[in-house]
Short mmCIF file of C-alpha atoms and ligand atoms in Angstrom, two decimals:
data_model
loop_
_atom_site.label_atom_id
_atom_site.label_comp_id
_atom_site.label_asym_id
_atom_site.label_seq_id
_atom_site.Cartn_x
_atom_site.Cartn_y
_atom_site.Cartn_z
CA UNK A 203 20.61 -11.77 4.42
CA UNK A 204 20.38 -12.29 8.13
CA UNK A 205 18.44 -9.58 9.78
CA UNK A 206 18.96 -9.20 13.49
CA UNK A 207 15.73 -8.69 15.31
CA UNK A 208 17.11 -5.95 17.44
CA UNK A 209 18.00 -3.86 14.44
CA UNK A 210 15.98 -0.67 14.57
CA UNK A 211 14.75 -1.10 11.10
CA UNK A 212 14.42 -4.90 11.04
CA UNK A 213 10.75 -4.96 9.87
CA UNK A 214 11.43 -2.54 6.96
CA UNK A 215 14.48 -4.38 5.89
CA UNK A 216 12.63 -7.76 6.05
CA UNK A 217 9.82 -6.40 3.78
CA UNK A 218 12.59 -4.90 1.41
CA UNK A 219 14.24 -8.42 1.30
CA UNK A 220 10.89 -9.89 0.34
CA UNK A 221 10.43 -7.54 -2.47
CA UNK A 222 13.98 -8.10 -3.75
CA UNK A 223 13.43 -11.87 -3.53
CA UNK A 224 10.38 -11.61 -5.76
CA UNK A 225 12.39 -9.50 -8.28
CA UNK A 226 14.32 -12.57 -8.68
CA UNK A 227 11.48 -14.80 -9.16
CA UNK A 228 10.00 -12.35 -11.88
CA UNK A 229 6.81 -11.25 -10.01
CA UNK A 230 8.16 -7.81 -9.23
CA UNK A 231 9.80 -5.61 -11.88
CA UNK A 232 12.47 -2.95 -11.38
CA UNK A 233 9.78 -0.17 -11.48
CA UNK A 234 8.19 -2.00 -8.51
CA UNK A 235 11.25 -1.48 -6.50
CA UNK A 236 11.14 2.33 -7.21
CA UNK A 237 7.45 2.30 -6.21
CA UNK A 238 8.36 0.43 -2.98
CA UNK A 239 11.01 3.13 -2.20
CA UNK A 240 8.59 5.93 -2.69
CA UNK A 241 6.12 4.19 -0.33
CA UNK A 242 8.85 3.85 2.27
CA UNK A 243 9.65 7.49 2.18
CA UNK A 244 6.00 8.34 2.86
CA UNK A 245 5.87 5.78 5.62
CA UNK A 246 8.77 7.57 7.41
CA UNK A 247 6.72 10.65 7.28
CA UNK A 248 3.69 8.97 8.70
CA UNK A 249 5.60 7.45 11.53
CA UNK A 250 5.27 3.97 10.18
CA UNK A 251 2.03 3.14 12.00
CA UNK A 252 -1.80 3.03 11.02
CA UNK A 253 -3.44 6.30 11.99
CA UNK A 254 -6.86 6.71 13.37
CA UNK A 255 -7.54 8.54 10.02
CA UNK A 256 -6.50 5.51 7.98
CA UNK A 257 -8.63 3.30 10.34
CA UNK A 258 -11.64 5.39 9.32
CA UNK A 259 -10.92 4.84 5.65
CA UNK A 260 -10.48 1.14 6.40
CA UNK A 261 -13.85 0.84 7.95
CA UNK A 262 -15.58 2.65 5.06
CA UNK A 263 -13.68 0.32 2.64
CA UNK A 264 -14.91 -2.77 4.38
CA UNK A 265 -18.42 -1.61 4.42
CA UNK A 266 -18.15 -0.79 0.74
CA UNK A 267 -16.55 -4.15 -0.16
CA UNK A 268 -19.39 -5.93 1.78
CA UNK A 269 -22.19 -3.88 0.02
CA UNK A 270 -20.71 -4.49 -3.45
CA UNK A 271 -22.54 -6.76 -5.91
CA UNK A 272 -19.34 -7.60 -7.68
CA UNK A 273 -16.17 -6.64 -6.07
CA UNK A 274 -12.69 -7.39 -7.44
CA UNK A 275 -9.19 -7.12 -5.76
CA UNK A 276 -6.59 -6.18 -8.39
CA UNK A 277 -3.24 -7.82 -7.83
CA UNK A 278 0.20 -6.60 -9.13
CA UNK A 279 3.72 -7.87 -8.47
CA UNK A 280 4.26 -5.87 -5.31
CA UNK A 281 0.95 -6.70 -3.81
CA UNK A 282 1.49 -10.49 -4.52
CA UNK A 283 5.05 -10.21 -2.90
CA UNK A 284 3.99 -8.34 0.08
CA UNK A 285 0.54 -9.46 1.14
CA UNK A 286 -0.83 -12.47 -1.05
CA UNK A 287 -2.12 -14.42 1.94
CA UNK A 288 -4.19 -11.42 3.15
CA UNK A 289 -5.50 -10.85 -0.39
CA UNK A 290 -6.90 -14.41 -0.40
CA UNK A 291 -8.26 -14.05 3.17
CA UNK A 292 -9.88 -10.71 2.29
CA UNK A 293 -11.45 -12.06 -0.92
CA UNK A 294 -12.94 -15.06 1.05
CA UNK A 295 -14.25 -12.72 3.85
CA UNK A 296 -16.01 -10.16 1.58
CA UNK A 297 -16.74 -12.46 -1.44
CA UNK A 298 -14.44 -10.63 -3.86
CA UNK A 299 -12.77 -12.07 -7.11
CA UNK A 300 -9.03 -11.83 -7.35
CA UNK A 301 -7.71 -10.38 -10.74
CA UNK A 302 -4.09 -10.08 -11.75
CA UNK A 303 -3.65 -6.71 -13.38
CA UNK A 304 -0.30 -5.65 -14.44
CA UNK A 305 1.19 -2.46 -15.87
CA UNK A 306 4.24 -4.27 -17.11
CA UNK A 307 2.61 -7.47 -18.46
CA UNK A 308 4.63 -10.58 -19.52
CA UNK A 309 3.81 -14.25 -19.44
CA UNK A 310 6.67 -15.05 -17.01
CA UNK A 311 5.37 -12.37 -14.60
CA UNK A 312 1.82 -13.62 -14.71
CA UNK A 313 2.97 -17.11 -14.07
CA UNK A 314 5.14 -15.95 -11.10
CA UNK A 315 2.23 -14.00 -9.60
CA UNK A 316 -0.16 -17.00 -10.20
CA UNK A 317 2.21 -19.25 -8.29
CA UNK A 318 2.41 -16.92 -5.31
CA UNK A 319 -1.46 -16.67 -5.18
CA UNK A 320 -2.02 -20.33 -5.64
CA UNK A 321 0.45 -21.04 -2.73
CA UNK A 322 -1.39 -18.54 -0.68
CA UNK A 323 -4.71 -20.45 -1.18
CA UNK A 324 -6.34 -18.63 -4.11
CA UNK A 325 -8.70 -21.01 -5.94
CA UNK A 326 -9.90 -18.74 -8.91
CA UNK A 327 -7.61 -16.20 -10.37
CA UNK A 328 -8.86 -13.95 -13.13
CA UNK A 329 -6.84 -11.85 -15.60
CA UNK A 330 -4.38 -14.43 -16.78
CA UNK A 331 -3.44 -14.84 -20.47
CA UNK A 332 -6.21 -14.66 -22.89
CA UNK A 333 -8.84 -14.17 -20.20
CA UNK A 334 -7.63 -10.49 -19.95
CA UNK A 335 -8.99 -9.56 -23.30
CA UNK A 336 -11.25 -6.84 -22.55
CA UNK A 337 -9.96 -3.17 -23.11
CA UNK A 338 -10.78 -0.28 -20.95
CA UNK A 339 -10.09 3.27 -22.08
CA UNK A 340 -6.96 4.35 -20.22
CA UNK A 341 -5.73 7.90 -20.28
CA UNK A 342 -2.05 7.87 -21.20
CA UNK A 343 -1.56 4.11 -22.25
CA UNK A 344 -3.17 1.54 -24.35
CA UNK A 345 -1.95 -1.24 -22.17
CA UNK A 346 -5.05 -1.69 -19.95
CA UNK A 347 -6.49 -5.19 -20.55
CA UNK A 348 -8.82 -6.55 -17.98
CA UNK A 349 -10.96 -9.67 -17.49
CA UNK A 350 -14.56 -9.38 -18.61
CA UNK A 351 -15.62 -11.68 -15.61
CA UNK A 352 -13.60 -9.36 -13.26
CA UNK A 353 -12.65 -5.75 -13.31
CA UNK A 354 -14.70 -5.01 -16.47
CA UNK A 355 -18.03 -5.79 -14.82
CA UNK A 356 -17.08 -4.81 -11.25
CA UNK A 357 -18.85 -2.17 -9.25
CA UNK A 358 -16.21 -1.95 -6.57
CA UNK A 359 -12.37 -2.37 -7.21
CA UNK A 360 -9.76 -2.51 -4.53
CA UNK A 361 -6.48 -1.45 -5.88
CA UNK A 362 -3.68 -1.94 -3.37
CA UNK A 363 -0.77 0.10 -4.92
CA UNK A 364 -1.97 1.30 -8.28
CA UNK A 365 -0.85 3.80 -10.94
CA UNK A 366 -2.75 7.04 -11.34
CA UNK A 367 -3.74 6.68 -14.96
CA UNK A 368 -5.50 3.31 -14.27
CA UNK A 369 -7.26 4.58 -11.19
CA UNK A 370 -8.59 7.47 -13.06
CA UNK A 371 -9.80 5.21 -15.92
CA UNK A 372 -11.67 2.98 -13.39
CA UNK A 373 -13.39 5.89 -11.73
CA UNK A 374 -14.31 7.34 -15.19
CA UNK A 375 -15.90 3.98 -15.88
CA UNK A 376 -18.14 4.66 -12.92
CA UNK A 377 -16.52 2.16 -10.50
CA UNK A 378 -15.95 2.74 -6.83
CA UNK A 379 -12.31 2.47 -6.37
CA UNK A 380 -10.64 1.73 -2.97
CA UNK A 381 -6.89 2.45 -2.96
CA UNK A 382 -4.24 1.66 -0.39
CA UNK A 383 -1.37 4.22 -0.90
CA UNK A 384 1.01 5.70 1.38
CA UNK A 385 1.31 8.74 -0.61
CA UNK A 386 -1.74 11.05 -0.14
CA UNK A 387 -0.32 13.26 -2.96
CA UNK A 388 -0.38 10.51 -5.62
CA UNK A 389 -2.98 10.75 -8.52
CA UNK A 390 -4.18 7.27 -7.24
CA UNK A 391 -4.80 8.67 -3.86
CA UNK A 392 -6.62 11.68 -5.29
CA UNK A 393 -8.59 9.78 -7.95
CA UNK A 394 -9.85 6.94 -5.69
CA UNK A 395 -13.22 6.95 -4.01
CA UNK A 396 -11.61 5.77 -0.71
CA UNK A 397 -7.90 6.06 -0.02
CA UNK A 398 -6.39 4.23 2.74
CA UNK A 399 -3.15 6.18 3.55
CA UNK A 400 -1.21 3.28 5.08
CA UNK A 401 1.27 0.52 4.34
CA UNK A 402 -0.57 -2.23 2.45
CA UNK A 403 1.09 -4.70 4.93
CA UNK A 404 -0.36 -3.05 7.90
CA UNK A 405 -3.69 -2.04 6.34
CA UNK A 406 -4.78 -5.53 4.88
CA UNK A 407 -5.00 -7.45 8.26
CA UNK A 408 -7.04 -4.57 9.85
CA UNK A 409 -9.26 -4.44 6.63
CA UNK A 410 -9.88 -8.28 7.12
CA UNK A 411 -10.64 -7.94 10.81
CA UNK A 412 -12.91 -5.04 10.28
CA UNK A 413 -14.86 -6.74 7.52
CA UNK A 414 -15.24 -9.80 9.72
CA UNK A 415 -16.69 -7.63 12.54
CA UNK A 416 -19.22 -5.79 10.46
CA UNK A 417 -20.08 -8.64 8.14
CA UNK A 418 -23.45 -9.36 9.64
CA UNK A 419 -24.57 -5.79 10.04
CA UNK A 420 -27.73 -4.70 8.27
CA UNK A 421 -27.18 -3.03 4.77
CA UNK A 422 -28.60 0.21 6.22
CA UNK A 423 -25.83 0.29 8.90
CA UNK A 424 -23.19 -0.67 6.40
CA UNK A 425 -24.30 2.10 4.08
CA UNK A 426 -23.97 4.61 6.90
CA UNK A 427 -20.47 3.53 7.56
CA UNK A 428 -19.56 3.54 3.85
CA UNK A 429 -21.07 6.91 3.12
CA UNK A 430 -20.20 8.84 6.13
CA UNK A 431 -16.70 9.09 4.61
CA UNK A 432 -15.19 12.00 2.61
CA UNK A 433 -12.04 11.12 0.79
CA UNK A 434 -10.96 14.75 0.14
CA UNK A 435 -11.20 15.52 3.92
CA UNK A 436 -9.39 12.24 4.59
CA UNK A 437 -6.50 13.06 2.41
CA UNK A 438 -6.29 16.46 3.92
CA UNK A 439 -6.03 14.93 7.31
CA UNK A 440 -3.32 12.60 6.23
CA UNK A 441 -1.27 15.44 4.80
CA UNK A 442 -1.96 17.40 7.95
CA UNK A 443 -0.78 14.52 10.17
CA UNK A 444 2.53 14.17 8.17
CA UNK A 445 2.97 18.04 8.45
CA UNK A 446 2.32 17.93 12.22
CA UNK A 447 4.79 15.27 12.72
CA UNK A 448 7.47 16.99 10.71
CA UNK A 449 6.85 20.39 12.59
CA UNK A 450 7.19 18.56 15.95
CA UNK A 451 10.45 16.83 14.94
CA UNK A 452 11.75 20.12 13.45
CA UNK A 453 11.05 21.90 16.79
CA UNK A 454 12.71 19.26 19.12
CA UNK A 455 15.46 18.23 16.70
CA UNK A 456 16.28 14.73 15.95
CA UNK A 457 17.76 13.44 19.09
CA UNK A 458 19.44 10.02 19.62
CA UNK A 459 21.38 10.19 22.91
CA UNK A 460 24.01 7.89 21.80
CA UNK A 461 24.78 9.98 18.60
CA UNK A 462 25.05 13.14 20.62
CA UNK A 463 27.48 11.58 23.05
CA UNK A 464 29.77 10.35 20.26
CA UNK A 465 29.60 13.77 18.53
CA UNK A 466 30.44 15.56 21.86
CA UNK A 467 33.38 13.37 22.46
CA UNK A 468 34.63 13.84 18.79
CA UNK A 469 34.23 17.58 19.17
CA UNK A 470 36.26 17.63 22.33
CA UNK A 471 38.93 15.42 20.91
CA UNK A 472 39.15 17.79 17.81
CA UNK A 473 39.49 20.86 19.88
CA UNK A 474 42.02 19.31 22.23
CA UNK A 475 44.08 18.33 19.13
CA UNK A 476 43.92 21.89 17.71
CA UNK A 477 45.17 23.14 21.04
CA UNK A 478 48.06 20.67 21.12
CA UNK A 479 49.25 21.89 17.58
CA UNK A 480 49.36 25.55 18.71
P1 ATP B 162 0.36 7.83 -9.26
O1 ATP B 162 0.56 7.29 -10.58
O2 ATP B 162 -0.75 7.40 -8.57
O3 ATP B 162 0.40 9.40 -9.41
P2 ATP B 162 3.21 7.51 -8.73
O4 ATP B 162 3.45 7.39 -10.15
O5 ATP B 162 3.89 8.45 -7.79
O6 ATP B 162 1.64 7.70 -8.31
P3 ATP B 162 3.29 4.53 -8.76
O7 ATP B 162 4.63 3.90 -8.91
O8 ATP B 162 2.42 4.70 -9.95
O9 ATP B 162 3.52 6.07 -7.99
O10 ATP B 162 2.47 3.79 -7.74
C1 ATP B 162 3.04 3.31 -6.51
C2 ATP B 162 2.45 3.96 -5.26
O11 ATP B 162 2.40 3.00 -4.29
C3 ATP B 162 3.21 5.05 -4.70
O12 ATP B 162 2.29 6.24 -4.44
C4 ATP B 162 3.76 4.65 -3.37
O13 ATP B 162 3.74 5.66 -2.31
C5 ATP B 162 2.72 3.59 -2.92
N1 ATP B 162 3.39 2.41 -2.31
C6 ATP B 162 4.49 1.73 -2.47
N2 ATP B 162 4.64 0.73 -1.56
C7 ATP B 162 3.56 0.71 -0.61
C8 ATP B 162 3.15 0.03 0.37
N3 ATP B 162 3.90 -0.87 0.86
N4 ATP B 162 1.99 0.37 0.93
C9 ATP B 162 1.26 1.43 0.54
N5 ATP B 162 1.63 2.21 -0.55
C10 ATP B 162 2.67 1.92 -1.12
MG1 MG B 163 2.29 6.33 -11.51
#
């Protein structure tokens, strides 16, 4: 589909097309499209930009990843479709492993995601085929299989876009979980140790930049940045920002001058028609 750059929602449509394309390649499943739509709805409420609040979470996440002994970035279909190059860049910057971890697992899907990651420069990819043979106790599903070289032994796991049951399971195993999730009300957002309430597409490049900036800081300074963060307060602020934005919009009304002009014109025409028929 040709997307005109001047279209007011050009970027959003471009991202949507990318997800749909990878639905064709088999990397993204239909449930992934629904998850994307849910994310888009929350991005509307957020104003489709990275907030100062999200930036604070990103800084804490960057420090936590740099302090980790064994960090892993968990990749699913949507993540591979939307941000695979940045996943590889981040892994190289902070020294994380990359593990494919799917809710709806199939050989075809794994292959498609492996292909995307390889094309993006990933050298080592965990969690593929028989390598994902370790089980972790998950709350409402028995499907959680992870790689014993990756998520199973990780101290820090980054889960950009994850399901709540899995996040809960990881936290209950004692892992520090960093989530990127546009919905501050999701169980993932609530269970994670650090939740970046932002679009994964915007948050990933900032996370990489931030990690590069503070990479050579002393561990003491990194610890300060990592622990000065409170996730429950962070989520409260994210909800507050959405509420505030909605209140402002409700007060001033949604106003697009062109729409108002057209409606005024139609109204006048309708009334003059009524006058004519009298
Ligand atoms: P949970 O299981 O955590 O309670 P859920 O069942 O509502 O959440 P899932 O489908 O399990 O949602 O997970 C998808 C999550 O990813 C949603 O919370 C959605 O808002 C979020 N999401 C989707 N696309 C993006 C994106 N591009 N950037 C950030 N978050 C996104
Ligand atoms: Mg879910």
